[in-house]
Short mmCIF file of C-alpha atoms in Angstrom, two decimals:
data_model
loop_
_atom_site.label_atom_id
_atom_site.label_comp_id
_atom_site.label_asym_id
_atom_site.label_seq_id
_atom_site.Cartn_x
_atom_site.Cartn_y
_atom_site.Cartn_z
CA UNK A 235 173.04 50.52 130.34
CA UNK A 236 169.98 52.02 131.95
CA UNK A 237 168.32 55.20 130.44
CA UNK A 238 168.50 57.14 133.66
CA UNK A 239 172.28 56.37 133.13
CA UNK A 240 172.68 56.71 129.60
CA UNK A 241 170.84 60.35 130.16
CA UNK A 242 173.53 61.69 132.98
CA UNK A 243 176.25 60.62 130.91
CA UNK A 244 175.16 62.83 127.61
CA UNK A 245 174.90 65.76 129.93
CA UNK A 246 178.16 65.29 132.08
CA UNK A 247 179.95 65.31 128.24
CA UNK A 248 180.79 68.72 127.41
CA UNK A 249 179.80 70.10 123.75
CA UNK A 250 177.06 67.06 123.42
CA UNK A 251 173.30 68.00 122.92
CA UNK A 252 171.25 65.84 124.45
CA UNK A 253 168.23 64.62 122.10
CA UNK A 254 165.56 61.45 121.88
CA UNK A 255 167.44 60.19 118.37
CA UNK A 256 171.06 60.09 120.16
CA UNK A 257 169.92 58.44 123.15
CA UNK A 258 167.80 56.03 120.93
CA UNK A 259 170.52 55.28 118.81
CA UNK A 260 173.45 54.67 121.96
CA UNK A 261 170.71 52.17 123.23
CA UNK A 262 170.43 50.37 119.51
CA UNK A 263 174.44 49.97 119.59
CA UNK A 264 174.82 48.64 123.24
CA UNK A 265 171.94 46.28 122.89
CA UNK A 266 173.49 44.60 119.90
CA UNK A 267 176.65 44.19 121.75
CA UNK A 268 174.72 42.64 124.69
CA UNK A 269 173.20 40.51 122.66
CA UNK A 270 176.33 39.15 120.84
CA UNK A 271 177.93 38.40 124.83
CA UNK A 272 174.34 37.01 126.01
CA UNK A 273 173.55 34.61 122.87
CA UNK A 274 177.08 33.29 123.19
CA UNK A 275 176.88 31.97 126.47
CA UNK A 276 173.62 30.42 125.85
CA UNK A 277 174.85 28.52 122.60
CA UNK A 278 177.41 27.75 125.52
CA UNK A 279 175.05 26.79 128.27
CA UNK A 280 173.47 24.06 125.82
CA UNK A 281 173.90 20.50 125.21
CA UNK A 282 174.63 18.67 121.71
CA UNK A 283 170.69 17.51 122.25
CA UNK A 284 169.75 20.83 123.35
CA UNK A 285 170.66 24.18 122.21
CA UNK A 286 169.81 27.50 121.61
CA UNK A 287 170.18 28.75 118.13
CA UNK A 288 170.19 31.75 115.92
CA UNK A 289 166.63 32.15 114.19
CA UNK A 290 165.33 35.46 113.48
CA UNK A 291 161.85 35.70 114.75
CA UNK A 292 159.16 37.57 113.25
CA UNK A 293 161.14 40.85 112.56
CA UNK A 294 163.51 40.18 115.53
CA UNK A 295 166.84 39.40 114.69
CA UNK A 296 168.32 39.16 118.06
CA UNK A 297 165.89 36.77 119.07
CA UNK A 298 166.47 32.96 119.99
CA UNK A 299 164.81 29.66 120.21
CA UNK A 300 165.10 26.43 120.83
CA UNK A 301 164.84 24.28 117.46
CA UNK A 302 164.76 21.17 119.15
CA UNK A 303 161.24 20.81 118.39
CA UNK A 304 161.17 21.63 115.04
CA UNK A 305 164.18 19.45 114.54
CA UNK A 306 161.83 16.51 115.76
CA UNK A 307 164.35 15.29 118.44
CA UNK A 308 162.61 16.77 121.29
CA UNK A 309 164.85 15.76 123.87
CA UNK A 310 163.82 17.54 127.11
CA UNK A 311 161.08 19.29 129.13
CA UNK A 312 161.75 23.39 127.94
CA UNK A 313 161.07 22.83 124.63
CA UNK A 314 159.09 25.57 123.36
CA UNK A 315 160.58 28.77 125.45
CA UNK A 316 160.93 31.52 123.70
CA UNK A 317 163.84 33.86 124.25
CA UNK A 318 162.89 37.58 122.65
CA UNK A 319 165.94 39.43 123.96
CA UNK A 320 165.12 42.86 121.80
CA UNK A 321 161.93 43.80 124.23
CA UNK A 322 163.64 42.16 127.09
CA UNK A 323 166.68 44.62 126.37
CA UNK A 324 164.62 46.97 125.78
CA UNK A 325 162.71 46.67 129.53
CA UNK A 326 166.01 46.86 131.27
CA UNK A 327 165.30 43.19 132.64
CA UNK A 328 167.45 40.41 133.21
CA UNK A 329 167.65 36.39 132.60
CA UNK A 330 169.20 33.80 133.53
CA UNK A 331 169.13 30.47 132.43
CA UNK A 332 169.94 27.18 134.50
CA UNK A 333 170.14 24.24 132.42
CA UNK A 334 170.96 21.62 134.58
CA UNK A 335 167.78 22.04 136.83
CA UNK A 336 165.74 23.06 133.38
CA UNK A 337 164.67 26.06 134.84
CA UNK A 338 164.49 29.34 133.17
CA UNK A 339 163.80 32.28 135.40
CA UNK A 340 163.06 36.19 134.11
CA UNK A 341 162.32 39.11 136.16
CA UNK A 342 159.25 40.60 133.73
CA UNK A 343 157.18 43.33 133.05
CA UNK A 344 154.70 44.57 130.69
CA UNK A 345 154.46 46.93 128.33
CA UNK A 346 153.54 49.86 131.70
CA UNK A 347 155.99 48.58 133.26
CA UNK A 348 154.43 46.87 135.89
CA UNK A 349 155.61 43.51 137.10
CA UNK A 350 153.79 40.40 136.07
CA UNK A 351 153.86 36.79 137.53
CA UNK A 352 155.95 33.68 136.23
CA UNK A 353 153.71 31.14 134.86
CA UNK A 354 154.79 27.54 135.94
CA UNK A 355 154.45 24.95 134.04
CA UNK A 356 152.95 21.54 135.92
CA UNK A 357 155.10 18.94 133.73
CA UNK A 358 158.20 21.04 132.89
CA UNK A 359 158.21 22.89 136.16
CA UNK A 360 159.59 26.18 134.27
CA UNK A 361 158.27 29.33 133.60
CA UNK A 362 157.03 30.62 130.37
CA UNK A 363 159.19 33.92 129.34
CA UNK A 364 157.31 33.72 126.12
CA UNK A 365 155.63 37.66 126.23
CA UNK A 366 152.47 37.45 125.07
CA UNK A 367 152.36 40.29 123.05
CA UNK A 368 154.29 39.22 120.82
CA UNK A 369 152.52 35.64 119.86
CA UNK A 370 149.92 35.80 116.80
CA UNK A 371 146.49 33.85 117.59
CA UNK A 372 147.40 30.37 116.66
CA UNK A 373 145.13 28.45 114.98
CA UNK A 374 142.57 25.96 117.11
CA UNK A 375 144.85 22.82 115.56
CA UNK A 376 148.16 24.13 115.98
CA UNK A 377 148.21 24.19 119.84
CA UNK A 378 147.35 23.30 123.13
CA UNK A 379 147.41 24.00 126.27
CA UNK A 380 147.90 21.67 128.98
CA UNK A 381 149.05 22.53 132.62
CA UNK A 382 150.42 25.92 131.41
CA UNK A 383 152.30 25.02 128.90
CA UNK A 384 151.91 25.09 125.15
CA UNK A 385 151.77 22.06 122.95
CA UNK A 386 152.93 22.86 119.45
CA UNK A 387 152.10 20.52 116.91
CA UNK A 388 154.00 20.95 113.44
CA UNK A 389 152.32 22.20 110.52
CA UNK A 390 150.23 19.32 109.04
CA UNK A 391 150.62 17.39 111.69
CA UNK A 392 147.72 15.36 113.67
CA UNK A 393 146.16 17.01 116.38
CA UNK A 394 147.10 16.35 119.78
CA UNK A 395 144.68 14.34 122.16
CA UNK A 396 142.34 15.54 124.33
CA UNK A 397 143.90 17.55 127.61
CA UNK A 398 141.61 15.02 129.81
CA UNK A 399 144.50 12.59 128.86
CA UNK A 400 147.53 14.53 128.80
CA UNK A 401 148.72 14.22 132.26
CA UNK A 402 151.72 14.78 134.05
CA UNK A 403 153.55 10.68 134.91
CA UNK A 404 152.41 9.86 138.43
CA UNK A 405 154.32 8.43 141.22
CA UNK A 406 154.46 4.59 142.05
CA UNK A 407 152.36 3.97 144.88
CA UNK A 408 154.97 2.07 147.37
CA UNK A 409 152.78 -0.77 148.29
CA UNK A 410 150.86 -0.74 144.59
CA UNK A 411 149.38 -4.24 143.42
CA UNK A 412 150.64 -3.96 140.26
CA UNK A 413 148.74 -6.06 137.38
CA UNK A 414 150.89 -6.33 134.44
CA UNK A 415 149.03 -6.72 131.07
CA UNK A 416 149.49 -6.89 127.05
CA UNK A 417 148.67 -4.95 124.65
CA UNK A 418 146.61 -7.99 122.93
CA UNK A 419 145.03 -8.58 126.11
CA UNK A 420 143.97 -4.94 126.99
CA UNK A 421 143.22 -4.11 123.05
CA UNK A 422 141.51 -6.68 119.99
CA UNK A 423 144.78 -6.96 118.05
CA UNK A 424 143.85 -9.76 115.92
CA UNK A 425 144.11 -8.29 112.45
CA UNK A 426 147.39 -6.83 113.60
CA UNK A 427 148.49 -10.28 114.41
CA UNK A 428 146.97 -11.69 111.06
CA UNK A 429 149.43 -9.45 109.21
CA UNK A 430 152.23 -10.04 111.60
CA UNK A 431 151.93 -13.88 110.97
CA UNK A 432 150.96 -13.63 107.19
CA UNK A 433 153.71 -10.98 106.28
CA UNK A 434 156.37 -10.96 108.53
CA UNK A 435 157.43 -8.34 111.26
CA UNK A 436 158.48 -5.32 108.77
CA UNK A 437 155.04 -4.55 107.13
CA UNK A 438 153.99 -5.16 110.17
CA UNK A 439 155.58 -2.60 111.84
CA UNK A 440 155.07 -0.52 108.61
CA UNK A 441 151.17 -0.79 109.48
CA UNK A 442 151.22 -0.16 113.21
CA UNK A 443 152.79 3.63 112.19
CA UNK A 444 151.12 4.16 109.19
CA UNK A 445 147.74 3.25 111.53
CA UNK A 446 149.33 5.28 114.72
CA UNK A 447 146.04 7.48 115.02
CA UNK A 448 143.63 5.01 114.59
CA UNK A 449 142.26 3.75 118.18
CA UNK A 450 142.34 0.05 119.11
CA UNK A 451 138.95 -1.61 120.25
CA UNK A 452 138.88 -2.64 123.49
CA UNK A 453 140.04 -6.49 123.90
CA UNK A 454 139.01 -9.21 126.72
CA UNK A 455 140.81 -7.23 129.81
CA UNK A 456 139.75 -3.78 128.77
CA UNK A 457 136.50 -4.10 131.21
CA UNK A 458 138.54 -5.27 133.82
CA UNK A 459 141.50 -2.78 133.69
CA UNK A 460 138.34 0.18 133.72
CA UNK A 461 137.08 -1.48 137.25
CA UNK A 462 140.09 -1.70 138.66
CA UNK A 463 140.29 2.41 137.76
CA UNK A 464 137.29 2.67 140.14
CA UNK A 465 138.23 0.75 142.88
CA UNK A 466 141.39 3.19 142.85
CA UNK A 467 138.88 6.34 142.78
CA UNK A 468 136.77 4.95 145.69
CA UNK A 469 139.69 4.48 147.55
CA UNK A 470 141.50 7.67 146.78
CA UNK A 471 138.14 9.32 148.08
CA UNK A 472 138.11 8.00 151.29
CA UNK A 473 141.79 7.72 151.44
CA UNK A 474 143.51 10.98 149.69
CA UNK A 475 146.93 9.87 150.85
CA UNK A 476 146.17 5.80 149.93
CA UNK A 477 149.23 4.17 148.75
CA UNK A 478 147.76 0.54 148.40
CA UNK A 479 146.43 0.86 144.92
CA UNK A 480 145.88 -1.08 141.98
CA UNK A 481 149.13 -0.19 139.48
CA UNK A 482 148.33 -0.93 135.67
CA UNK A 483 151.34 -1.95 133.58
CA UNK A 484 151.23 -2.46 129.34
CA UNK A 485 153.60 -5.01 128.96
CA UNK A 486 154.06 -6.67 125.21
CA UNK A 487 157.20 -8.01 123.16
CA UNK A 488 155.89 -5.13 120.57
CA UNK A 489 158.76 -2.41 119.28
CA UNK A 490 158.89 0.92 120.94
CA UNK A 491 157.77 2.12 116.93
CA UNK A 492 154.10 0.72 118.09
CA UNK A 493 154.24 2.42 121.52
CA UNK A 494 152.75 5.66 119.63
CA UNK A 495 149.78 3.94 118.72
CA UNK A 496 149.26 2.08 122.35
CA UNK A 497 149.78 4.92 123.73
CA UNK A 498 147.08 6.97 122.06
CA UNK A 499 144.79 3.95 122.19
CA UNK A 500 145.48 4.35 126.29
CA UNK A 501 144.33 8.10 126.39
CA UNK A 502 141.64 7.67 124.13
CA UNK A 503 140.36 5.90 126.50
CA UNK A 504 141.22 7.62 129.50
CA UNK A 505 143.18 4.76 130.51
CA UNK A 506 145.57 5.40 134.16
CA UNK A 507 148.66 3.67 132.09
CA UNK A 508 151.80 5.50 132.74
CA UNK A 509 154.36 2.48 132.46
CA UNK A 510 155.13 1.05 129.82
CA UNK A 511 157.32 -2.01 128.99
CA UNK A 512 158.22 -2.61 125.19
CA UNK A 513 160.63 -5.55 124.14
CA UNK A 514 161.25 -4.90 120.86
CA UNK A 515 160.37 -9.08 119.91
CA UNK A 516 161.84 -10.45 123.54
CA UNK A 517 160.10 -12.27 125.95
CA UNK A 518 158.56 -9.60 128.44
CA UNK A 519 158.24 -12.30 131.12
CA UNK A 520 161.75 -11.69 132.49
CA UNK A 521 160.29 -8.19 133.57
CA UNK A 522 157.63 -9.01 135.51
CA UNK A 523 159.55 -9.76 138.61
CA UNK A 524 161.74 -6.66 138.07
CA UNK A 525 158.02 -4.76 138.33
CA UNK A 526 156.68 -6.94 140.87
CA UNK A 527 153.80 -8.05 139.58
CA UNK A 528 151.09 -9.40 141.65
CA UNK A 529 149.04 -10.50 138.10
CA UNK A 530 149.60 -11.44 134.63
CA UNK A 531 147.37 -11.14 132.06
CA UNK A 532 148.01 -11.99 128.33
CA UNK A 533 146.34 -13.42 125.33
CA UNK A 534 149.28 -15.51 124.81
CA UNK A 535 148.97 -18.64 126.17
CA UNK A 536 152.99 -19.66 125.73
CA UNK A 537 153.91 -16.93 127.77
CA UNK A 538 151.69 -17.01 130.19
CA UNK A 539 153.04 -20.73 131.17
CA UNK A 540 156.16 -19.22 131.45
CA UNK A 541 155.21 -16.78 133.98
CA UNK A 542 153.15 -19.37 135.68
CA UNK A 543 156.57 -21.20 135.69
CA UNK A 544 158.55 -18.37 137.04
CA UNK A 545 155.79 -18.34 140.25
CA UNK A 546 154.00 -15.48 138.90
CA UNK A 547 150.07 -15.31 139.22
CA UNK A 548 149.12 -15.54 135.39
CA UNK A 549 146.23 -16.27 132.89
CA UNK A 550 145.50 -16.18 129.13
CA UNK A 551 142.65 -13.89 128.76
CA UNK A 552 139.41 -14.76 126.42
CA UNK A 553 136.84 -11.92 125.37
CA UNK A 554 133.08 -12.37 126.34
CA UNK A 555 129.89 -11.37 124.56
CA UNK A 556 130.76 -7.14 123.31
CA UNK A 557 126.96 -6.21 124.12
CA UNK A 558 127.00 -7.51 127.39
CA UNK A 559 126.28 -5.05 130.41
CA UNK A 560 128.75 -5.23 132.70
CA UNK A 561 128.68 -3.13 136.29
CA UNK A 562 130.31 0.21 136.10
CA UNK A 563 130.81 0.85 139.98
CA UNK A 564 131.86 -2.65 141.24
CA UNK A 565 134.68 -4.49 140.56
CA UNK A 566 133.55 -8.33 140.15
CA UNK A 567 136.48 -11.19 140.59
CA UNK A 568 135.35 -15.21 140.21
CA UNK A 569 137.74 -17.93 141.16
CA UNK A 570 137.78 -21.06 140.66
CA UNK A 571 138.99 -23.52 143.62
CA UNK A 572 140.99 -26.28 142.85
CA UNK A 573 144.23 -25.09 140.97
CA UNK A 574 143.38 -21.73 141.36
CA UNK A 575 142.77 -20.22 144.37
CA UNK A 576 143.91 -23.92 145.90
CA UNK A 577 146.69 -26.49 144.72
CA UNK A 578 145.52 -29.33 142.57
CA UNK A 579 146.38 -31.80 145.14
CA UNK A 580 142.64 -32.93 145.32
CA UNK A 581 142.19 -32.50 141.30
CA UNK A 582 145.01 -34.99 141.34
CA UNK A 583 143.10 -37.54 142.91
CA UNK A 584 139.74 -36.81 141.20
CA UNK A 585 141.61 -37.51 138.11
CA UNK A 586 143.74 -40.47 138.71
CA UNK A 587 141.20 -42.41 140.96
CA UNK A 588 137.48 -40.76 140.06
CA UNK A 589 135.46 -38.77 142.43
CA UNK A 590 134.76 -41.55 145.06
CA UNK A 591 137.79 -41.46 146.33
CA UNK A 592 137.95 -37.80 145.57
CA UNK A 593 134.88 -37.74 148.34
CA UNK A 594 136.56 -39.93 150.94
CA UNK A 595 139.52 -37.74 150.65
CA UNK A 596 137.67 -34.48 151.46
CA UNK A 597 136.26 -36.36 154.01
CA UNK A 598 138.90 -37.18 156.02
CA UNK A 599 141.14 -34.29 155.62
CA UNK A 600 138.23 -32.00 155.60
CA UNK A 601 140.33 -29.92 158.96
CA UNK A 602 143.40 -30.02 157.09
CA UNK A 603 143.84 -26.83 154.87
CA UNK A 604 144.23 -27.34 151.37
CA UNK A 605 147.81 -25.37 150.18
CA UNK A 606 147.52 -22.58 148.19
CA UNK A 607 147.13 -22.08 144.53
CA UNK A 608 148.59 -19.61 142.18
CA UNK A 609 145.70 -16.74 142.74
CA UNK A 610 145.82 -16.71 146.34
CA UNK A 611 147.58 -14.29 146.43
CA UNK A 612 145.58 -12.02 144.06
CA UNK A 613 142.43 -13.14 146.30
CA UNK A 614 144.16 -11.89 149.20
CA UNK A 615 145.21 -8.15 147.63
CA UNK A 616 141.51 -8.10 147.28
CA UNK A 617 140.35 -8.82 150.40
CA UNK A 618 142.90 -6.63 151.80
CA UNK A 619 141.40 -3.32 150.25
CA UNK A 620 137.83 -4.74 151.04
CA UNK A 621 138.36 -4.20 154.51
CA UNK A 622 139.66 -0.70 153.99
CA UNK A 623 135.80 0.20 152.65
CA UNK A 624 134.62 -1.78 155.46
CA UNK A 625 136.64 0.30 158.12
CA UNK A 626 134.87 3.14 156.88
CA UNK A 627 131.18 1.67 156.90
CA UNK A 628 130.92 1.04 153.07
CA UNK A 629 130.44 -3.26 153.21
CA UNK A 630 127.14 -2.75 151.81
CA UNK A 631 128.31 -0.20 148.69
CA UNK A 632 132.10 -1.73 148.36
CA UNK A 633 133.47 -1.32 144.92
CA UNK A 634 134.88 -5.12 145.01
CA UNK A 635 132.95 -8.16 145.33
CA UNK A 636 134.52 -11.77 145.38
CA UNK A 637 132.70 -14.86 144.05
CA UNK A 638 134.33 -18.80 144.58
CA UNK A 639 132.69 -20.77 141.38
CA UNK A 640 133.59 -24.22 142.36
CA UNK A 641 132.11 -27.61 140.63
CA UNK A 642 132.48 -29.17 144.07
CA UNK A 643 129.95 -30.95 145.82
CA UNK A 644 128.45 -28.86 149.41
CA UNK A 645 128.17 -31.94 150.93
CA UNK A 646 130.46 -33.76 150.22
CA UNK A 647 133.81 -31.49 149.85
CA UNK A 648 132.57 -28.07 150.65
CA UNK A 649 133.29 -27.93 154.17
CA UNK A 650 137.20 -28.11 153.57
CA UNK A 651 137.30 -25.36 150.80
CA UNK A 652 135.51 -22.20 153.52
CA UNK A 653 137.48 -24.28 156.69
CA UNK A 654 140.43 -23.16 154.18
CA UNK A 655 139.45 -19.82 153.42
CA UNK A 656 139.01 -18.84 157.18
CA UNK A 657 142.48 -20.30 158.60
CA UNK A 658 143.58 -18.06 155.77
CA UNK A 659 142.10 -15.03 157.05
CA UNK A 660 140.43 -14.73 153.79
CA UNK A 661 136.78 -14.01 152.99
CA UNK A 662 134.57 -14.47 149.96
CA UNK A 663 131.20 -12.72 149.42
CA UNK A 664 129.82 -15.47 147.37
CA UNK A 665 130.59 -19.04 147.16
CA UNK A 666 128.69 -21.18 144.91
CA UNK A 667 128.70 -25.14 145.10
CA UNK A 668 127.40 -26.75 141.49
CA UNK A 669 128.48 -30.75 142.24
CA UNK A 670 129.63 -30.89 138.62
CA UNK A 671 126.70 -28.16 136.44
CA UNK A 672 127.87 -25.89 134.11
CA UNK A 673 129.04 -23.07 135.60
CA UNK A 674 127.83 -20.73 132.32
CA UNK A 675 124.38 -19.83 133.27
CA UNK A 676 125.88 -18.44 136.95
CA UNK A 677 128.07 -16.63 135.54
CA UNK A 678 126.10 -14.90 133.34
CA UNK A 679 124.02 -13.68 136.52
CA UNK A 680 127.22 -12.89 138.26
CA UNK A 681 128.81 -11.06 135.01
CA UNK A 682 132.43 -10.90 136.46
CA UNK A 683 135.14 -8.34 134.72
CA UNK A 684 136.87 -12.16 135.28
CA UNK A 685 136.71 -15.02 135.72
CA UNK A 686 139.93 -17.25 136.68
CA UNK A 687 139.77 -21.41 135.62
CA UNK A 688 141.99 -23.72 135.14
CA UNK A 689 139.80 -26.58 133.13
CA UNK A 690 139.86 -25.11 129.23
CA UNK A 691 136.44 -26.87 129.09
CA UNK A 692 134.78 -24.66 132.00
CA UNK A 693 136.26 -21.66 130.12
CA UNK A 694 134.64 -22.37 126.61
CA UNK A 695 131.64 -23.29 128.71
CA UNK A 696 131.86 -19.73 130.00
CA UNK A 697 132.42 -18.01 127.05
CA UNK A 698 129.26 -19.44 125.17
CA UNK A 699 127.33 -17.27 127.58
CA UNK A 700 129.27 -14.66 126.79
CA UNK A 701 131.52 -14.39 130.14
CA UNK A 702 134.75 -12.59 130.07
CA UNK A 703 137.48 -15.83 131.30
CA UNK A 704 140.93 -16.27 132.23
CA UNK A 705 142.65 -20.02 132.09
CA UNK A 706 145.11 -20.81 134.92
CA UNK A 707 147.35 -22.87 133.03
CA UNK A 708 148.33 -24.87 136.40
CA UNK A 709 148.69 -28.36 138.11
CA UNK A 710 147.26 -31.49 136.92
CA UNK A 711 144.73 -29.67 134.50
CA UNK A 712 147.57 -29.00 131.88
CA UNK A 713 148.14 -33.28 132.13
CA UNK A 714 144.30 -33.91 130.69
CA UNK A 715 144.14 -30.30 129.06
CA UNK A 716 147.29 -29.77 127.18
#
């Protein structure tokens, strides 16, 4: 009841003085009714996971909030609205809450009476009907605030991370190349794995959350992961609306109780990692179909051959030299030819009948295109956003650059590996021949994010220079290489 009202009913009633205490007191009686109806059908309006409960709030008894939160079940977006019905009552203004959308909507003013803005959360996509003259100045630890709304972080509690990586999920891009990878991979997890192996998956798991704060070191595809960030930038710059982007994926057979700790590793870092895939101890490799994955990455070499197996692009990372410098603004992919970006058809018969016949086989199939290898399809995502910097004039100062590392011979088998690439439609920026030379002390002047082989003894050739490498575990290689 209004006080305009409230004041023309005292004088219509005959024998009644009209006075501030009366009129104060009338007020006092009908809000408390009010707030018995309105509290009800919130406590209604909840779920069993979300509710609205009596708490008396800093000298306001009719006041409301959701203990969610402070239960530690957290459930959904509005998590920390306050409800303070007594100066909302007291205003004459109305609310009215709509669960199913999570949207809470007030029509407020201030203390004047003058009408004041909703402010919208970005995540939550609600309005704060929190008034601010109520709040206390919280201390720097016990909040944040991030896109509008407040973080609240329990007494004793960590603090939160930094707002540059609290960020609301975004979309899948529709034509995204998406590059799955594991945690081992992305992150040096070997002293996690030591106790994993040594004793068993409970302290384990015991370590992982007592250790939930403290921030992985980058492992052997955390460079790589960081370029492919760029290209994404560069592209998003000269594209805004670009939808063919690079899409990063944490996949590992860890527990969802370790996803805390990857998760603050990630924005640590300032890592673009919004999904996720935990499998609690399963193989993940039944997944990466479901996200269509373009590339595999993992520091397991077991599953990797089964993702190789299931036709998926794959490789078992291995870390390079920590102190070497590696280019910040250009992404820098080497291949390997045969069994990589090429079957091993030709490998087959350098193997089984040595490299003359190897030679006259080039030879005279040299017009014949060799079939395609397991990171063709990779080389070809790449080339494909290449030309998108090269419709806009940036060839020179493109953000990926492509490099074919081959121990074939110019002469005498070269021809039929760039005949190949061009009926492909594919280009590569560099293409070096070494007839059989370690490929180590090339690589080190190339200094790729990766580099993709399917011979284990060019990769531990690699790796003594320091080179960040990737074994194809494919073809005839696995025969002499098991």
């Amino acid at each position: 009841m209004s006080q305009t009202s409230l004041k023309q009913k005292k004088k219509n009633e005959p024998g009644t003085r009209y006075s501030k205490e009366s009129l104060d007191s009338e007020k006092r009686r009908d809000s408390e009714k009010s707030g018995i109806r309105l509290s009800t059908q919130m406590r209604h309006a909840g779920t069993p996971s979300h509710s609205l409960r009596c708490r008396p709030m800093r000298g306001h008894p009719s006041c409301r909030r959701c203990l969610c939160v402070a239960g530690g079940t957290s459930p959904c977006r509005t998590t920390h609205i306050y409800i303070h019905m007594c100066l909302l009552w007291e205003q004459g203004q109305q609310i009215t809450m709509i669960r199913g959308s999570q949207e809470v909507s007030a029509l407020k003013t201030n203390s004047r009476g003058a009408f004041v803005g909703n402010q919208w959360s970005r995540t939550s996509r609600s309005p704060s009907t929190r008034p601010r003259s109520v709040d206390k100045p919280r201390s720097r630890n016990s909040s944040l605030k991030v896109g509008g709304a407040a973080m609240v972080s329990a007494p004793g509690s960590p603090s939160p991370p930094a707002p540059s990586a609290l960020r609301p999920p975004q979309p899948k891009p529709k034509q995204a190349i998406t590059v799955a990878v594991s945690s081992r991979a992305l992150f040096n997890m070997v002293d996690d794995r030591r106790i994993y192996e040594e004793e068993g998956l409970e302290k384990y798991m015991e370590y992982q959350l007592t250790n939930e704060n403290v921030v992985l070191t980058p492992g052997p595809a955390f460079r790589f992961v960081k370029a492919l960030q760029h290209v994404n930038a560069r592209l998003r710059e000269l594209y805004p609306d670009e939808q063919d982007l690079f899409d990063i994926v944490l996949m590992t057979n860890n527990h969802a109780q370790v996803g805390v700790r990857l998760i603050n590793s990630v924005n640590h870092y300032g890592l673009l990692i919004d999904r996720f895939c935990l499998t609690g101890g399963k193989s993940p490799i039944g997944y990466l179909k479901a996200y269509l994955t373009n590339l595999y990455l993992s520091a397991d070499s077991e599953k990797v051959q089964e993702a190789i197996q299931a036709g998926i692009a794959s490789a078992t990372m291995f870390d390079g030299a920590r102190d070497m410098a590696y280019c910040d603004t250009q992404l820098r992919v080497a291949f390997d030819g045969d069994a990589v970006l090429f079957s091993d058809e030709s490998e087959h018969i350098a193997k089984e009948h040595g490299l003359d016949k190897f030679f006259q086989h080039e030879t005279m199939f040299e017009n014949k295109p060799l079939a395609q290898g397991p990171l063709k399809g990779f080389l070809e995502d790449l080339g494909r956003l290449q030309k998108k910097f090269y419709a806009k004039d940036e060839r020179l100062l493109c953000p990926i650059r492509t490099y074919l590392v081959t121990a074939r011979s110019a002469a005498s088998s070269g021809a039929r590996v760039l005949k190949t690439l061009c009926r492909w439609g594919l280009e590569i920026d560099e293409a070096l021949f070494l007839a059989g030379a370690p490929k180590g002390p090339i690589l080190v002047k190339i200094r790729p994010h990766i580099f993709f082989d399917d011979q284990m003894f060019h990769i531990e050739g690699a790796q003594k220079f320091g080179t960040i490498t990737a074994h194809v575990p494919y073809g005839v290689s696995e025969k002499y290489n098991p």
